[in-house]
Coordinates of C-alpha atoms in Angstrom, one line a residue:
T1 CA 17.1 -5.9 10.1
I2 CA 17.8 -8.3 7.3
K3 CA 16.0 -11.1 9.1
T4 CA 13.0 -8.8 9.7
A5 CA 13.0 -7.7 6.0
L6 CA 13.1 -11.4 4.8
V7 CA 10.1 -12.2 7.1
Y8 CA 8.1 -9.3 5.7
T9 CA 9.1 -10.2 2.1
V10 CA 8.1 -13.9 2.5
N11 CA 4.8 -12.9 4.1
I12 CA 3.9 -10.3 1.5
V13 CA 5.0 -12.4 -1.5
G14 CA 3.4 -15.5 -0.1
V15 CA 0.0 -13.8 0.4
C16 CA 0.1 -12.3 -3.1
V17 CA 1.1 -15.5 -4.8
L18 CA -1.6 -17.6 -2.9
T19 CA -4.3 -15.0 -3.5
E20 CA -3.4 -14.7 -7.2
L21 CA -3.4 -18.5 -7.7
A22 CA -6.7 -18.7 -5.9
A23 CA -8.1 -16.0 -8.1
R24 CA -6.9 -17.8 -11.2
Y25 CA -8.4 -21.1 -10.1
S26 CA -11.8 -19.6 -9.1
F27 CA -12.5 -16.0 -8.4
R28 CA -15.8 -17.0 -6.8
N29 CA -14.1 -19.4 -4.3
L30 CA -11.5 -16.8 -3.4
L31 CA -14.3 -14.3 -2.6
R32 CA -16.3 -16.9 -0.7
S33 CA -13.4 -18.0 1.4
L34 CA -12.3 -14.5 2.3
Y35 CA -15.9 -13.5 2.9
Y36 CA -16.6 -16.2 5.5
L37 CA -13.2 -16.0 7.1
L38 CA -13.3 -12.2 7.5
S39 CA -16.9 -12.3 8.7
V40 CA -16.0 -14.6 11.6
L41 CA -12.9 -12.6 12.5
L42 CA -14.6 -9.2 12.4
I43 CA -17.6 -10.3 14.4
L44 CA -15.4 -11.7 17.1
H45 CA -13.3 -8.6 17.1
L46 CA -16.4 -6.4 17.4
A47 CA -17.6 -8.5 20.3
S48 CA -14.3 -8.2 22.0
Q49 CA -14.5 -4.4 21.8
F50 CA -17.7 -4.5 23.8
I51 CA -16.9 -7.4 26.2
F52 CA -13.4 -6.0 27.0
P53 CA -13.7 -2.2 26.9
N54 CA -10.2 -1.9 28.4
G55 CA -8.8 -4.3 25.9
M56 CA -7.8 -8.0 26.1
A57 CA -4.2 -6.9 26.6
L58 CA -2.0 -3.8 26.3
H59 CA 0.8 -3.2 23.8
E60 CA 4.1 -3.6 25.7
Y61 CA 5.7 -0.5 24.1
Y62 CA 2.9 1.9 23.1
N63 CA 0.4 0.8 25.8
Y64 CA -2.4 0.6 23.2
K65 CA -5.5 -1.6 23.9
I66 CA -5.3 -4.9 22.0
Y67 CA -8.6 -6.6 21.1
F68 CA -9.3 -10.0 19.4
M69 CA -7.5 -9.1 16.2
E70 CA -5.4 -6.0 16.7
I71 CA -5.2 -2.5 18.2
D72 CA -7.9 -0.2 17.0
N73 CA -5.9 1.8 14.4
Q74 CA -4.5 -1.4 12.9
M75 CA -7.9 -2.8 11.9
A76 CA -8.4 -0.7 8.8
P77 CA -6.8 -3.2 6.3
L78 CA -9.0 -6.0 7.5
V79 CA -12.2 -3.9 7.5
F80 CA -11.6 -2.4 4.0
L81 CA -10.7 -5.9 2.6
S82 CA -13.9 -7.2 4.2
M83 CA -16.1 -4.5 2.7
L84 CA -14.6 -5.1 -0.8
V85 CA -15.0 -8.9 -0.6
T86 CA -18.5 -8.7 0.9
I87 CA -19.8 -6.6 -1.9
L88 CA -18.0 -8.5 -4.7
Y89 CA -19.1 -11.9 -3.5
S90 CA -22.7 -10.8 -3.0
E91 CA -22.9 -9.3 -6.5
Y92 CA -21.0 -12.2 -8.1
V93 CA -23.6 -14.8 -6.8
Y94 CA -26.8 -12.8 -6.4
Q95 CA -26.1 -9.8 -8.7
R96 CA -27.0 -7.4 -5.9
I97 CA -26.1 -6.5 -2.4
T98 CA -27.9 -8.9 -0.1
W99 CA -29.2 -8.5 3.4
P100 CA -26.3 -10.6 4.9
A101 CA -23.9 -8.4 3.0
V102 CA -25.5 -5.3 4.4
G103 CA -25.1 -6.9 7.9
M104 CA -21.4 -7.4 7.4
L105 CA -21.0 -3.9 6.1
A106 CA -22.7 -2.8 9.3
V107 CA -20.3 -4.8 11.4
S108 CA -17.3 -3.3 9.5
S109 CA -18.8 0.2 10.0
A110 CA -19.3 -0.5 13.8
I111 CA -15.7 -1.5 14.2
I112 CA -14.5 1.8 12.5
L113 CA -17.0 3.9 14.6
K114 CA -16.1 2.1 17.8
S115 CA -12.4 2.6 17.2
W116 CA -12.8 6.3 16.2
S117 CA -9.5 6.4 14.3
A118 CA -9.8 9.7 12.4
S119 CA -8.0 8.5 9.2
A120 CA -10.1 5.3 9.1
L121 CA -13.3 7.3 9.7
V122 CA -12.5 9.6 6.8
G123 CA -11.7 6.7 4.4
W124 CA -14.8 4.8 5.6
F125 CA -17.0 7.8 5.1
I126 CA -15.7 8.5 1.6
F127 CA -16.4 4.8 0.6
L128 CA -19.8 4.8 2.2
V129 CA -20.8 8.0 0.3
F130 CA -19.7 6.4 -2.9
L131 CA -21.6 3.2 -2.2
V132 CA -24.8 4.8 -1.3
F133 CA -25.0 7.7 -3.8
F134 CA -22.7 6.8 -6.7
Y135 CA -22.2 3.1 -7.1
R136 CA -24.1 1.8 -10.2
R137 CA -25.4 5.3 -10.9
K138 CA -24.5 7.7 -13.7
L139 CA -22.1 9.9 -11.6
G140 CA -20.2 6.7 -10.7
R141 CA -18.3 7.0 -14.0
F142 CA -16.2 9.7 -12.4
F143 CA -14.8 7.2 -9.9
K144 CA -12.4 5.7 -12.4
F145 CA -8.9 4.6 -11.3
H146 CA -6.9 7.2 -13.2
Y147 CA -9.2 10.1 -12.0
L148 CA -8.9 9.0 -8.4
A149 CA -5.1 8.5 -8.7
A150 CA -4.7 12.1 -9.9
A151 CA -7.0 13.3 -7.1
Y152 CA -4.9 11.4 -4.6
I153 CA -1.7 12.9 -5.7
V154 CA -3.2 16.4 -5.3
I155 CA -4.4 15.5 -1.8
F156 CA -1.0 14.0 -0.8
F157 CA 0.9 17.1 -1.7
S158 CA -1.7 19.3 -0.2
F159 CA -1.6 17.7 3.3
V160 CA 1.7 15.8 3.6
V161 CA 4.0 18.3 1.8
F162 CA 2.3 21.7 1.8
R163 CA 0.3 21.3 5.0
L164 CA -2.9 22.9 3.9
Q165 CA -5.0 21.2 6.7
N166 CA -5.9 24.6 8.2
L167 CA -8.5 24.9 5.4
L168 CA -10.3 21.9 6.9
S169 CA -9.9 22.8 10.5
F170 CA -13.7 22.7 11.1
I171 CA -13.7 19.0 10.2
I172 CA -10.4 18.0 11.8
V173 CA -11.0 19.9 15.1
D174 CA -14.7 20.3 15.5
I175 CA -16.0 17.0 14.1
L176 CA -13.2 14.5 14.5
H177 CA -11.8 16.2 17.7
K178 CA -8.2 16.0 16.5
D179 CA -5.5 18.7 16.3
L180 CA -4.1 20.2 13.1
T181 CA -0.8 18.3 13.6
F182 CA -2.8 15.1 13.0
T183 CA -1.9 13.9 16.5
H184 CA 1.7 15.0 16.0
R185 CA 2.1 13.2 12.7
T186 CA 3.5 16.4 11.2
E187 CA 6.3 16.1 13.7
F188 CA 7.0 12.5 12.6
W189 CA 7.0 13.6 8.9
D190 CA 9.5 16.5 9.5
T191 CA 11.8 14.1 11.3
A192 CA 11.4 11.5 8.5
Y193 CA 12.3 14.1 5.8
S194 CA 15.6 14.7 7.5
L195 CA 16.3 11.0 7.8
I196 CA 15.3 10.3 4.2
A197 CA 17.6 13.1 3.0
G198 CA 20.6 11.1 4.1
H199 CA 19.4 7.7 2.9
W200 CA 17.2 8.6 0.0
F201 CA 18.4 5.8 -2.4
V202 CA 18.1 2.6 -0.3
G203 CA 16.6 3.8 3.0
L204 CA 17.4 2.8 6.5
G205 CA 16.1 -0.8 6.4
V206 CA 13.2 -2.5 8.1
P207 CA 13.1 -1.6 11.9
I208 CA 13.4 -4.7 14.1
E209 CA 10.8 -3.8 16.7
K210 CA 10.0 0.0 16.7
G211 CA 10.0 2.7 14.0
H212 CA 12.9 4.9 12.9
I213 CA 11.4 8.2 14.1
W214 CA 12.1 9.4 17.6
S215 CA 9.2 11.6 19.0
I216 CA 10.2 14.3 21.4
Y217 CA 6.5 14.7 22.4
Y218 CA 5.9 11.0 23.2
N219 CA 9.5 10.1 24.1
K220 CA 9.2 7.0 22.0
F221 CA 10.1 5.7 18.6
F222 CA 7.4 5.7 15.9
Y223 CA 6.9 4.8 12.2
G224 CA 6.4 7.2 9.3
H225 CA 2.6 7.3 9.6
N226 CA 2.3 7.7 5.9
I227 CA 2.7 5.0 3.2
A228 CA 5.0 6.9 0.9
I229 CA 7.2 8.3 3.8
E230 CA 7.5 4.9 5.4
L231 CA 8.5 3.2 2.2
L232 CA 11.2 5.9 1.7
L233 CA 12.4 5.3 5.2
V234 CA 12.6 1.5 4.9
G235 CA 13.8 1.1 1.3
G236 CA 14.4 4.5 -0.2
I237 CA 13.4 5.5 -3.7
L238 CA 14.0 1.9 -4.9
L239 CA 11.3 0.5 -2.7
L240 CA 8.9 3.4 -3.4
A241 CA 9.5 2.9 -7.2
A242 CA 8.8 -0.9 -6.9
F243 CA 5.5 -0.1 -5.0
L244 CA 4.4 2.4 -7.6
V245 CA 5.1 -0.1 -10.4
A246 CA 2.9 -2.6 -8.7
L247 CA 0.2 0.0 -8.3
F248 CA 0.6 0.9 -12.0
F249 CA 0.0 -2.7 -13.2
C250 CA -3.0 -3.1 -10.9
G251 CA -4.4 0.2 -12.1
R252 CA -3.9 -0.7 -15.8
R253 CA -5.9 -3.9 -15.2
V254 CA -8.7 -2.1 -13.5
I255 CA -8.7 0.6 -16.3
S256 CA -9.0 -2.2 -18.9
V257 CA -12.6 -2.9 -17.5
K258 CA -13.3 0.7 -16.5
N259 CA -16.9 0.7 -17.8
H260 CA -17.9 -2.2 -15.5
P261 CA -19.4 -1.2 -12.1
W262 CA -16.8 -3.4 -10.2
A263 CA -14.0 -1.3 -11.6
T264 CA -15.4 1.9 -10.0
L265 CA -16.1 -0.1 -6.8
V266 CA -12.5 -1.3 -6.6
S267 CA -11.1 2.1 -7.5
A268 CA -13.2 3.9 -4.9
L269 CA -12.3 1.4 -2.2
L270 CA -8.5 1.6 -3.0
F271 CA -8.8 5.4 -3.1
S272 CA -10.5 5.5 0.3
F273 CA -8.0 3.1 1.8
F274 CA -5.1 5.2 0.5
I275 CA -6.7 8.2 2.1
V276 CA -6.4 6.2 5.4
M277 CA -2.7 5.6 4.5
L278 CA -2.1 9.4 4.4
M279 CA -1.8 9.0 8.2
E280 CA -0.9 5.4 8.5
S281 CA 1.4 2.8 6.8
Y282 CA 0.0 -0.6 6.2
Y283 CA 2.5 -1.9 3.6
Q284 CA 3.4 -4.8 6.0
S285 CA -0.2 -5.8 6.6
T286 CA -1.2 -9.1 5.0
A287 CA -4.7 -7.8 4.6
F288 CA -3.6 -4.9 2.3
W289 CA -2.0 -6.9 -0.5
P290 CA -5.1 -9.1 -1.3
M291 CA -6.9 -5.8 -2.2
L292 CA -4.3 -5.2 -4.9
V293 CA -4.3 -8.8 -6.1
I294 CA -8.1 -8.6 -6.4
A295 CA -7.7 -5.4 -8.4
F296 CA -5.2 -7.1 -10.7
S297 CA -7.4 -10.1 -11.2
L298 CA -10.5 -8.0 -11.8
P299 CA -10.8 -8.6 -15.6
S300 CA -10.7 -12.3 -15.3
G301 CA -13.0 -12.2 -12.3
I302 CA -15.6 -10.2 -14.2
A303 CA -15.5 -12.6 -17.1
E304 CA -16.0 -15.5 -14.7
A305 CA -18.8 -13.8 -12.9
T306 CA -20.6 -13.0 -16.1
E307 CA -20.5 -16.6 -17.2
F308 CA -21.7 -17.8 -13.8
Q309 CA -24.6 -15.4 -13.8
Q310 CA -25.7 -16.5 -17.3
Q311 CA -25.7 -20.1 -16.2
N312 CA -27.5 -19.4 -12.9
P313 CA -30.0 -16.6 -13.6
Q314 CA -32.3 -17.9 -10.8
L315 CA -29.9 -16.7 -8.1
G316 CA -30.4 -13.1 -9.1
E317 CA -34.2 -13.5 -8.7
R318 CA -34.2 -14.5 -5.0
K319 CA -36.4 -12.4 -2.8
G320 CA -35.1 -10.6 0.4
T321 CA -32.3 -8.8 -1.3
S322 CA -31.8 -5.1 -2.4
L323 CA -30.5 -4.3 -5.8
K324 CA -28.6 -1.2 -4.7
L325 CA -27.6 0.0 -1.3
H326 CA -29.2 3.4 -1.7
Q327 CA -32.5 1.5 -2.4
F328 CA -32.2 -0.1 1.0
F329 CA -32.2 3.3 2.7
C330 CA -35.1 4.5 0.5
D331 CA -37.2 1.4 1.5
F332 CA -36.3 1.9 5.1
K333 CA -37.4 5.5 5.0
Q334 CA -40.8 4.5 3.4
K335 CA -41.5 1.9 6.0
M336 CA -40.8 4.4 8.8
A337 CA -43.2 6.9 7.2
R338 CA -45.9 4.2 6.9
S339 CA -45.5 3.2 10.6
K340 CA -46.0 6.8 11.7
K341 CA -49.3 6.9 9.8

């Protein structure tokens, strides 16, 4: 357990330090590097989903299908990081969302839709609605970090603690085709609560191979399937407090530039991803932490981007790009109407 904890710690701290150093050196180079790297990885992963419909391999314990990068419900961190980096890099250089960026957003969306993970679908849909209808528009001002943090706390207690999902049964059952136990996650949570009660201060430690929770239904060990519950299981209130402190400092940095469109973009994406983590726990994912580092580095990134755009105004004048994503859909609708005539 100690060895596994050290491996996780070194991985997470190493990723955060390297990402933060890269952001300090050049926010643009960080975004560009991540953009091209994630583009290649996600395109290959999507191709593998179609070429190998039964998976390239099977998980030895859970029997999940494994594709080029991961099993389906473990792809959310990479996909959400890719969407964030794609938009920021496009707007940094070209001051708008370009057609290649739209293409990568389509690839990310296809991976989510092909996987059909309910929690990832909900988070992806929330972010897509924000991007199309609210980003860089007047109502986008409501997507501030502190507003969304308050909303998330209400949602967390509503579903994870008080279990009010019956109110949304038409979405969960009829649209997503899932049950009201969130595929037996409520069973995992109830078991986790009893385990946490006896180890609430320092937790049970990092599991070596499998999770701490024994499922009677599946006859297997599982993880907490919720970011807060999993952190309490692994490190108790100490680890959860440390995680919340990190979120607080990231949030404070985002709030310091709250009137910039990028602040609402980062806030909306983190909110959407944390909606995913109501049902999953990705604290150990090396793709999750760069999102927080980018949020922390946002003020300096905005200042750097502003200077770059002032020095290179011609890049924002290139043809073949769309200023806002909702304009892309409007233009497409108009072209379809003309073709019918």
